[in-house]
Amino acid sequence: MSSSTPPTGLSRELIALRAARELEPGSVVNLGIGLPTLVAGFVKPSDDILFQAENGILGYSGISESDFDSDLINAGGQPVDLVPGASFFDTADSFAMIRGGHIDAAILGGLQVSARGDLANWYVPARGGGSVGGAMDLAVGARKLIVAMAHVTRDGQPRIVEICEYPLTAERCVDVIITDLAVIDVGLQGLTLRERAPGVGPSKVAEWTGAALLIPEEVPEMSL
């Protein structure tokens, strides 16, 4: 870890915007609680993406600005707007979709991601609490797992590490990490820097990453 101050990177909204660009048109996508919920607001209707919530909704377009309706909420308890043709089902069917490999992509928050793609996102030992919710099933069941999170903690500790210190959500499950500083691919050879935040050099990203980072000769800035 560096002793200097972390560089200023993307806002939460811009992280969500960049994460939205990882989604393929026509895909079925589950968004985790917190930062990932913002992703729905950056998807165009023409992309024909169906958002699924593990409490039993398929086909919502984002967080609702209208009056709260307790029957129309996502897994985090936030009101959502539905798209034409949206469907409702029980939790058993919802998790059958997830465990059966019918979710094309999931975007989850993260506390730590290891060099081999392990994810820890539900429990901080120092706080003594946490709930895994549906994250364990999504991490294993989704065809592609994107983690959207801050690159370092509030006290400057890397969230991308060689080995996770926190209890794991799932092993070797992360495909892409998107942070306020970078887009990083997770592969058999380890972590590869794909893009960097505007104004942040590759060496700065490596400085604030707690695991070995492969850096190609050309690393473009994120196009936002």
mmCIF file of N, CA and C in Angstrom, residues 142-214:
data_model
loop_
_atom_site.group_PDB
_atom_site.id
_atom_site.type_symbol
_atom_site.label_atom_id
_atom_site.label_comp_id
_atom_site.label_asym_id
_atom_site.label_seq_id
_atom_site.Cartn_x
_atom_site.Cartn_y
_atom_site.Cartn_z
ATOM 1 N N ALA A 142 -24.370 -16.750 -12.195
ATOM 2 C CA ALA A 142 -24.383 -15.841 -13.343
ATOM 3 C C ALA A 142 -23.274 -16.214 -14.324
ATOM 4 N N ARG A 143 -23.564 -16.059 -15.609
ATOM 5 C CA ARG A 143 -22.565 -16.413 -16.625
ATOM 6 C C ARG A 143 -21.378 -15.458 -16.624
ATOM 7 N N LYS A 144 -21.612 -14.209 -16.237
ATOM 8 C CA LYS A 144 -20.534 -13.233 -16.131
ATOM 9 C C LYS A 144 -20.734 -12.447 -14.849
ATOM 10 N N LEU A 145 -19.669 -12.295 -14.071
ATOM 11 C CA LEU A 145 -19.762 -11.547 -12.819
ATOM 12 C C LEU A 145 -18.870 -10.311 -12.883
ATOM 13 N N ILE A 146 -19.503 -9.155 -12.731
ATOM 14 C CA ILE A 146 -18.813 -7.866 -12.712
ATOM 15 C C ILE A 146 -18.889 -7.321 -11.297
ATOM 16 N N VAL A 147 -17.763 -6.929 -10.746
ATOM 17 C CA VAL A 147 -17.738 -6.315 -9.418
ATOM 18 C C VAL A 147 -17.482 -4.823 -9.574
ATOM 19 N N ALA A 148 -18.368 -4.024 -9.020
ATOM 20 C CA ALA A 148 -18.237 -2.561 -9.068
ATOM 21 C C ALA A 148 -18.026 -2.065 -7.651
ATOM 22 N N MET A 149 -16.899 -1.366 -7.422
ATOM 23 C CA MET A 149 -16.566 -0.964 -6.057
ATOM 24 C C MET A 149 -15.507 0.130 -6.075
ATOM 25 N N ALA A 150 -15.268 0.724 -4.920
ATOM 26 C CA ALA A 150 -14.151 1.646 -4.761
ATOM 27 C C ALA A 150 -12.845 0.848 -4.789
ATOM 28 N N HIS A 151 -11.789 1.462 -5.305
ATOM 29 C CA HIS A 151 -10.511 0.760 -5.432
ATOM 30 C C HIS A 151 -9.853 0.518 -4.073
ATOM 31 N N VAL A 152 -10.042 1.455 -3.151
ATOM 32 C CA VAL A 152 -9.478 1.319 -1.807
ATOM 33 C C VAL A 152 -10.555 1.627 -0.770
ATOM 34 N N THR A 153 -10.302 1.242 0.477
ATOM 35 C CA THR A 153 -11.222 1.527 1.561
ATOM 36 C C THR A 153 -11.092 2.991 1.990
ATOM 37 N N ARG A 154 -11.952 3.410 2.892
ATOM 38 C CA ARG A 154 -11.907 4.795 3.366
ATOM 39 C C ARG A 154 -10.597 5.126 4.069
ATOM 40 N N ASP A 155 -9.945 4.119 4.637
ATOM 41 C CA ASP A 155 -8.658 4.382 5.294
ATOM 42 C C ASP A 155 -7.471 3.999 4.410
ATOM 43 N N GLY A 156 -7.724 3.862 3.090
ATOM 44 C CA GLY A 156 -6.627 3.691 2.152
ATOM 45 C C GLY A 156 -6.090 2.289 1.978
ATOM 46 N N GLN A 157 -6.860 1.284 2.400
ATOM 47 C CA GLN A 157 -6.419 -0.102 2.205
ATOM 48 C C GLN A 157 -6.937 -0.635 0.875
ATOM 49 N N PRO A 158 -6.099 -1.353 0.112
ATOM 50 C CA PRO A 158 -6.559 -1.894 -1.172
ATOM 51 C C PRO A 158 -7.708 -2.887 -0.985
ATOM 52 N N ARG A 159 -8.670 -2.812 -1.887
ATOM 53 C CA ARG A 159 -9.741 -3.805 -1.900
ATOM 54 C C ARG A 159 -9.404 -4.964 -2.849
ATOM 55 N N ILE A 160 -8.464 -4.724 -3.761
ATOM 56 C CA ILE A 160 -7.990 -5.790 -4.650
ATOM 57 C C ILE A 160 -6.699 -6.327 -4.050
ATOM 58 N N VAL A 161 -6.697 -7.587 -3.633
ATOM 59 C CA VAL A 161 -5.621 -8.148 -2.825
ATOM 60 C C VAL A 161 -5.178 -9.499 -3.387
ATOM 61 N N GLU A 162 -4.023 -9.968 -2.940
ATOM 62 C CA GLU A 162 -3.559 -11.283 -3.367
ATOM 63 C C GLU A 162 -4.482 -12.385 -2.838
ATOM 64 N N ILE A 163 -4.795 -12.308 -1.543
ATOM 65 C CA ILE A 163 -5.674 -13.290 -0.906
ATOM 66 C C ILE A 163 -6.688 -12.535 -0.051
ATOM 67 N N CYS A 164 -7.952 -12.850 -0.189
ATOM 68 C CA CYS A 164 -8.983 -12.176 0.611
ATOM 69 C C CYS A 164 -8.826 -12.516 2.092
ATOM 70 N N GLU A 165 -8.913 -11.501 2.922
ATOM 71 C CA GLU A 165 -8.873 -11.696 4.361
ATOM 72 C C GLU A 165 -10.283 -11.862 4.938
ATOM 73 N N TYR A 166 -11.272 -11.368 4.244
ATOM 74 C CA TYR A 166 -12.655 -11.472 4.709
ATOM 75 C C TYR A 166 -13.252 -12.809 4.276
ATOM 76 N N PRO A 167 -14.304 -13.255 4.960
ATOM 77 C CA PRO A 167 -14.988 -14.490 4.540
ATOM 78 C C PRO A 167 -15.472 -14.379 3.089
ATOM 79 N N LEU A 168 -15.283 -15.455 2.333
ATOM 80 C CA LEU A 168 -15.592 -15.418 0.910
ATOM 81 C C LEU A 168 -17.086 -15.566 0.631
ATOM 82 N N THR A 169 -17.505 -14.907 -0.427
ATOM 83 C CA THR A 169 -18.831 -15.117 -0.997
ATOM 84 C C THR A 169 -18.780 -16.310 -1.942
ATOM 85 N N ALA A 170 -17.742 -16.339 -2.783
ATOM 86 C CA ALA A 170 -17.514 -17.455 -3.700
ATOM 87 C C ALA A 170 -16.078 -17.395 -4.193
ATOM 88 N N GLU A 171 -15.576 -18.548 -4.633
ATOM 89 C CA GLU A 171 -14.211 -18.643 -5.139
ATOM 90 C C GLU A 171 -14.169 -18.532 -6.661
ATOM 91 N N ARG A 172 -13.094 -17.912 -7.165
ATOM 92 C CA ARG A 172 -12.794 -17.861 -8.607
ATOM 93 C C ARG A 172 -14.036 -17.546 -9.452
ATOM 94 N N CYS A 173 -14.742 -16.503 -9.083
ATOM 95 C CA CYS A 173 -16.015 -16.199 -9.743
ATOM 96 C C CYS A 173 -16.008 -14.875 -10.500
ATOM 97 N N VAL A 174 -15.102 -13.962 -10.183
ATOM 98 C CA VAL A 174 -15.120 -12.610 -10.749
ATOM 99 C C VAL A 174 -14.484 -12.596 -12.136
ATOM 100 N N ASP A 175 -15.166 -11.967 -13.081
ATOM 101 C CA ASP A 175 -14.634 -11.821 -14.434
ATOM 102 C C ASP A 175 -14.036 -10.437 -14.681
ATOM 103 N N VAL A 176 -14.701 -9.402 -14.178
ATOM 104 C CA VAL A 176 -14.274 -8.022 -14.411
ATOM 105 C C VAL A 176 -14.451 -7.225 -13.121
ATOM 106 N N ILE A 177 -13.474 -6.369 -12.824
ATOM 107 C CA ILE A 177 -13.555 -5.446 -11.688
ATOM 108 C C ILE A 177 -13.585 -4.032 -12.253
ATOM 109 N N ILE A 178 -14.577 -3.256 -11.836
ATOM 110 C CA ILE A 178 -14.656 -1.858 -12.249
ATOM 111 C C ILE A 178 -14.636 -0.996 -10.990
ATOM 112 N N THR A 179 -13.643 -0.131 -10.897
ATOM 113 C CA THR A 179 -13.494 0.717 -9.715
ATOM 114 C C THR A 179 -13.441 2.184 -10.146
ATOM 115 N N ASP A 180 -13.240 3.044 -9.175
ATOM 116 C CA ASP A 180 -13.099 4.469 -9.482
ATOM 117 C C ASP A 180 -11.776 4.774 -10.173
ATOM 118 N N LEU A 181 -10.854 3.803 -10.203
ATOM 119 C CA LEU A 181 -9.551 4.022 -10.832
ATOM 120 C C LEU A 181 -9.329 3.218 -12.103
ATOM 121 N N ALA A 182 -10.047 2.113 -12.289
ATOM 122 C CA ALA A 182 -9.665 1.230 -13.391
ATOM 123 C C ALA A 182 -10.739 0.214 -13.738
ATOM 124 N N VAL A 183 -10.558 -0.380 -14.935
ATOM 125 C CA VAL A 183 -11.253 -1.600 -15.336
ATOM 126 C C VAL A 183 -10.199 -2.691 -15.399
ATOM 127 N N ILE A 184 -10.411 -3.760 -14.651
ATOM 128 C CA ILE A 184 -9.417 -4.827 -14.544
ATOM 129 C C ILE A 184 -10.080 -6.157 -14.887
ATOM 130 N N ASP A 185 -9.470 -6.900 -15.801
ATOM 131 C CA ASP A 185 -9.955 -8.230 -16.169
ATOM 132 C C ASP A 185 -9.283 -9.277 -15.291
ATOM 133 N N VAL A 186 -10.063 -10.284 -14.919
ATOM 134 C CA VAL A 186 -9.541 -11.397 -14.130
ATOM 135 C C VAL A 186 -9.477 -12.621 -15.029
ATOM 136 N N GLY A 187 -8.280 -13.179 -15.166
ATOM 137 C CA GLY A 187 -8.109 -14.331 -16.051
ATOM 138 C C GLY A 187 -7.184 -15.362 -15.449
ATOM 139 N N LEU A 188 -6.862 -16.367 -16.236
ATOM 140 C CA LEU A 188 -6.003 -17.452 -15.758
ATOM 141 C C LEU A 188 -4.610 -16.955 -15.396
ATOM 142 N N GLN A 189 -4.165 -15.880 -16.048
ATOM 143 C CA GLN A 189 -2.836 -15.334 -15.766
ATOM 144 C C GLN A 189 -2.858 -14.312 -14.636
ATOM 145 N N GLY A 190 -4.021 -14.036 -14.081
ATOM 146 C CA GLY A 190 -4.127 -13.067 -12.998
ATOM 147 C C GLY A 190 -4.929 -11.845 -13.407
ATOM 148 N N LEU A 191 -4.537 -10.704 -12.887
ATOM 149 C CA LEU A 191 -5.253 -9.453 -13.094
ATOM 150 C C LEU A 191 -4.578 -8.637 -14.193
ATOM 151 N N THR A 192 -5.380 -8.170 -15.157
ATOM 152 C CA THR A 192 -4.855 -7.377 -16.257
ATOM 153 C C THR A 192 -5.578 -6.041 -16.322
ATOM 154 N N LEU A 193 -4.816 -4.971 -16.333
ATOM 155 C CA LEU A 193 -5.381 -3.630 -16.427
ATOM 156 C C LEU A 193 -5.866 -3.394 -17.854
ATOM 157 N N ARG A 194 -7.182 -3.184 -18.008
ATOM 158 C CA ARG A 194 -7.754 -2.950 -19.330
ATOM 159 C C ARG A 194 -7.916 -1.462 -19.629
ATOM 160 N N GLU A 195 -8.413 -0.706 -18.657
ATOM 161 C CA GLU A 195 -8.620 0.727 -18.820
ATOM 162 C C GLU A 195 -8.300 1.427 -17.498
ATOM 163 N N ARG A 196 -8.037 2.711 -17.603
ATOM 164 C CA ARG A 196 -7.751 3.505 -16.405
ATOM 165 C C ARG A 196 -8.658 4.724 -16.393
ATOM 166 N N ALA A 197 -8.927 5.239 -15.210
ATOM 167 C CA ALA A 197 -9.766 6.422 -15.086
ATOM 168 C C ALA A 197 -9.054 7.621 -15.705
ATOM 169 N N PRO A 198 -9.797 8.573 -16.250
ATOM 170 C CA PRO A 198 -9.179 9.773 -16.818
ATOM 171 C C PRO A 198 -8.258 10.459 -15.812
ATOM 172 N N GLY A 199 -7.036 10.737 -16.264
ATOM 173 C CA GLY A 199 -6.075 11.428 -15.424
ATOM 174 C C GLY A 199 -5.313 10.554 -14.454
ATOM 175 N N VAL A 200 -5.590 9.253 -14.459
ATOM 176 C CA VAL A 200 -4.903 8.321 -13.554
ATOM 177 C C VAL A 200 -4.011 7.409 -14.382
ATOM 178 N N GLY A 201 -2.709 7.438 -14.136
ATOM 179 C CA GLY A 201 -1.767 6.630 -14.896
ATOM 180 C C GLY A 201 -1.754 5.187 -14.446
ATOM 181 N N PRO A 202 -1.309 4.267 -15.314
ATOM 182 C CA PRO A 202 -1.227 2.851 -14.945
ATOM 183 C C PRO A 202 -0.407 2.597 -13.693
ATOM 184 N N SER A 203 0.681 3.348 -13.512
ATOM 185 C CA SER A 203 1.516 3.133 -12.326
ATOM 186 C C SER A 203 0.768 3.484 -11.039
ATOM 187 N N LYS A 204 -0.105 4.486 -11.112
ATOM 188 C CA LYS A 204 -0.905 4.850 -9.944
ATOM 189 C C LYS A 204 -1.913 3.759 -9.610
ATOM 190 N N VAL A 205 -2.515 3.181 -10.652
ATOM 191 C CA VAL A 205 -3.441 2.076 -10.418
ATOM 192 C C VAL A 205 -2.713 0.924 -9.738
ATOM 193 N N ALA A 206 -1.530 0.582 -10.249
ATOM 194 C CA ALA A 206 -0.744 -0.507 -9.669
ATOM 195 C C ALA A 206 -0.344 -0.202 -8.230
ATOM 196 N N GLU A 207 -0.045 1.065 -7.963
ATOM 197 C CA GLU A 207 0.382 1.474 -6.621
ATOM 198 C C GLU A 207 -0.708 1.215 -5.584
ATOM 199 N N TRP A 208 -1.968 1.357 -5.988
ATOM 200 C CA TRP A 208 -3.085 1.216 -5.062
ATOM 201 C C TRP A 208 -3.802 -0.123 -5.210
ATOM 202 N N THR A 209 -3.156 -1.056 -5.901
ATOM 203 C CA THR A 209 -3.685 -2.408 -6.034
ATOM 204 C C THR A 209 -2.820 -3.339 -5.198
ATOM 205 N N GLY A 210 -3.456 -4.097 -4.327
ATOM 206 C CA GLY A 210 -2.710 -4.945 -3.393
ATOM 207 C C GLY A 210 -2.401 -6.324 -3.938
ATOM 208 N N ALA A 211 -2.336 -6.464 -5.255
ATOM 209 C CA ALA A 211 -1.999 -7.727 -5.906
ATOM 210 C C ALA A 211 -1.235 -7.406 -7.175
ATOM 211 N N ALA A 212 -0.521 -8.410 -7.702
ATOM 212 C CA ALA A 212 0.223 -8.211 -8.944
ATOM 213 C C ALA A 212 -0.737 -7.848 -10.064
ATOM 214 N N LEU A 213 -0.356 -6.853 -10.857
ATOM 215 C CA LEU A 213 -1.213 -6.348 -11.917
ATOM 216 C C LEU A 213 -0.443 -6.342 -13.235
ATOM 217 N N LEU A 214 -0.957 -7.070 -14.218
ATOM 218 C CA LEU A 214 -0.350 -7.070 -15.544
ATOM 219 C C LEU A 214 -0.759 -5.796 -16.274
#
